[in-house]
Coordinates of C-alpha atoms in Angstrom, one line a residue:
M292 CA 0.1 -0.1 -0.1
N293 CA 1.4 3.6 -0.6
V294 CA 0.7 5.1 3.0
E295 CA 3.0 3.8 5.2
S296 CA 0.5 3.4 7.9
F297 CA -1.2 1.1 5.9
N298 CA 1.6 -1.4 6.1
L299 CA 2.2 -0.9 9.4
D300 CA 0.6 -4.0 11.8
H301 CA -1.1 -2.4 14.4
R302 CA -1.2 -5.2 16.4
A303 CA 2.6 -5.6 16.9
V304 CA 2.6 -2.3 18.6
R305 CA 2.5 -1.2 22.2
A306 CA 1.7 2.5 22.7
P307 CA 3.1 4.8 23.8
Y308 CA 5.8 5.6 21.5
V309 CA 7.3 7.8 18.6
R310 CA 8.3 6.3 15.9
I311 CA 9.7 7.8 12.1
A312 CA 6.7 6.8 9.9
D313 CA 8.6 8.4 6.9
R314 CA 11.4 10.2 5.6
K315 CA 11.5 12.1 2.1
E316 CA 14.8 13.6 0.6
L317 CA 13.3 16.4 -1.2
P318 CA 15.5 17.6 -4.7
G319 CA 17.0 20.5 -3.0
G320 CA 18.8 18.1 -0.2
D321 CA 16.0 19.0 2.2
V322 CA 14.8 16.2 4.6
L323 CA 11.2 16.0 6.3
V324 CA 10.9 13.2 8.8
K325 CA 7.7 12.2 9.6
Y326 CA 6.8 11.1 13.2
D327 CA 4.4 9.2 14.7
V328 CA 3.6 10.4 17.6
R329 CA 1.2 7.4 19.9
F330 CA -0.6 7.9 22.8
T331 CA -3.4 4.9 22.8
Q332 CA -3.1 1.4 21.9
P333 CA -4.3 1.0 18.2
N334 CA -8.2 -0.7 18.3
V335 CA -8.0 -1.0 22.1
G336 CA -8.2 2.9 23.2
H337 CA -8.3 6.3 21.5
L338 CA -8.6 10.4 22.9
D339 CA -11.4 12.0 22.9
M340 CA -12.0 14.3 19.7
P341 CA -11.7 17.5 22.2
A342 CA -8.5 16.5 23.3
V343 CA -7.1 15.8 20.2
H344 CA -8.5 19.0 18.6
S345 CA -6.8 20.8 21.8
I346 CA -2.9 19.3 21.5
E347 CA -3.4 19.8 18.2
H348 CA -3.4 23.6 18.7
L349 CA -1.5 23.6 21.4
T350 CA 1.5 22.1 20.1
A351 CA 1.4 23.6 16.7
E352 CA 1.9 26.8 18.3
L353 CA 3.7 26.2 21.4
M354 CA 6.5 23.7 19.5
R355 CA 6.8 26.7 17.1
N356 CA 8.3 28.5 20.3
H357 CA 11.4 26.2 20.7
T358 CA 12.0 25.6 16.5
D359 CA 11.3 26.6 13.1
Q360 CA 11.7 23.6 11.6
L361 CA 7.7 22.3 12.6
I362 CA 6.5 21.6 9.2
D363 CA 3.2 20.1 10.7
F364 CA 1.9 18.6 14.1
S365 CA -2.2 16.9 12.7
P366 CA -3.8 14.2 14.2
M367 CA -3.9 11.0 12.9
G368 CA -8.2 10.0 12.3
C369 CA -8.4 6.6 14.4
Q370 CA -7.4 10.1 17.3
T371 CA -4.7 7.7 18.8
G372 CA -2.3 10.1 18.6
F373 CA -0.6 12.8 16.2
Y374 CA 1.7 12.5 13.2
A375 CA 4.9 15.8 13.6
L376 CA 6.2 16.9 10.3
M377 CA 9.9 18.4 10.3
L378 CA 11.9 19.9 8.4
G379 CA 15.5 17.8 8.7
V380 CA 15.3 17.0 13.0
E381 CA 16.1 13.5 13.8
T382 CA 15.1 11.4 16.9
D383 CA 17.8 12.4 19.2
D384 CA 16.8 16.4 18.7
F385 CA 13.2 15.7 18.3
L386 CA 12.3 13.5 21.7
P387 CA 13.4 16.4 23.7
L388 CA 11.7 18.6 21.8
L389 CA 8.1 17.0 22.2
E390 CA 9.3 16.6 25.8
Q391 CA 9.8 20.3 26.3
T392 CA 6.4 21.1 24.4
F393 CA 4.1 19.5 26.0
G394 CA 5.7 20.4 29.6
D395 CA 4.2 23.7 28.2
I396 CA 1.1 22.3 27.4
L397 CA 0.7 21.2 31.3
E398 CA 1.5 25.1 31.9
A399 CA -1.3 26.1 29.5
S400 CA -4.1 28.1 30.8
E401 CA -6.2 27.8 27.6
V402 CA -6.4 26.2 24.4
P403 CA -4.7 28.9 21.5
A404 CA -7.2 29.6 19.0
A405 CA -10.0 27.7 20.3
N406 CA -12.7 30.1 18.9
E407 CA -14.9 30.7 16.2
V408 CA -12.8 33.2 14.3
Q409 CA -9.3 31.0 14.4
C410 CA -10.9 27.3 14.1
G411 CA -13.9 25.5 12.3
W412 CA -15.5 23.8 15.5
G413 CA -13.9 26.3 18.0
A414 CA -15.9 24.8 21.3
N415 CA -14.9 21.2 20.2
H416 CA -12.0 22.1 23.1
S417 CA -10.5 21.4 26.4
L418 CA -7.6 22.0 28.0
T419 CA -8.2 19.5 30.3
A420 CA -9.0 16.8 28.5
A421 CA -5.4 17.3 26.3
Q422 CA -3.4 18.1 30.1
D423 CA -4.1 14.5 31.0
A424 CA -3.9 12.9 27.8
V425 CA -0.3 15.0 27.6
R426 CA -0.1 14.3 31.1
G427 CA 0.2 10.5 30.8
F428 CA 2.4 10.2 27.5
L429 CA 4.8 12.5 29.3
G430 CA 4.7 9.6 32.2
S431 CA 5.6 7.0 30.1
R432 CA 9.1 9.5 28.6
D433 CA 11.1 6.0 29.1
E434 CA 8.7 3.8 27.0
W435 CA 8.3 6.2 23.8
L436 CA 10.9 4.7 21.8
D437 CA 9.8 1.1 22.2
V438 CA 7.5 1.1 19.7
T439 CA 6.8 -3.1 20.0
G440 CA 7.3 -3.4 23.5
E441 CA 10.0 -5.8 23.5
D442 CA 11.8 -3.9 26.0
A443 CA 9.4 -3.3 28.6

């Protein structure tokens, strides 16, 4: 299949984890790295949409306070995690950036652009749910690179 995640056996992974889902070298030599930032176990759990939506807004805004190499931070339709598209950021640099950004989310007092002027569904947000999900993800920091659960 053409989509990398469609070739991933979702039964063989153990969330939470962070993995490189794709890497593309552009004609000019820049490298795009796509990260699978998985919060919940596929086909077992999921994040509620207000949490997903708020994590998306918070991360898209707050990560850019720490780097200009974030291209996009987008939710997965299955509501189990997110894709982070980075310009030339390898795992050793991405993980601390993600951890720092998620720490910022725990300190946030509001979800940026959570209104009908700046968002297509401004009422569909929950800062508390986002912070709870991020707190759980950060609590599993030592497991982020153990994608299959074999290192446990």
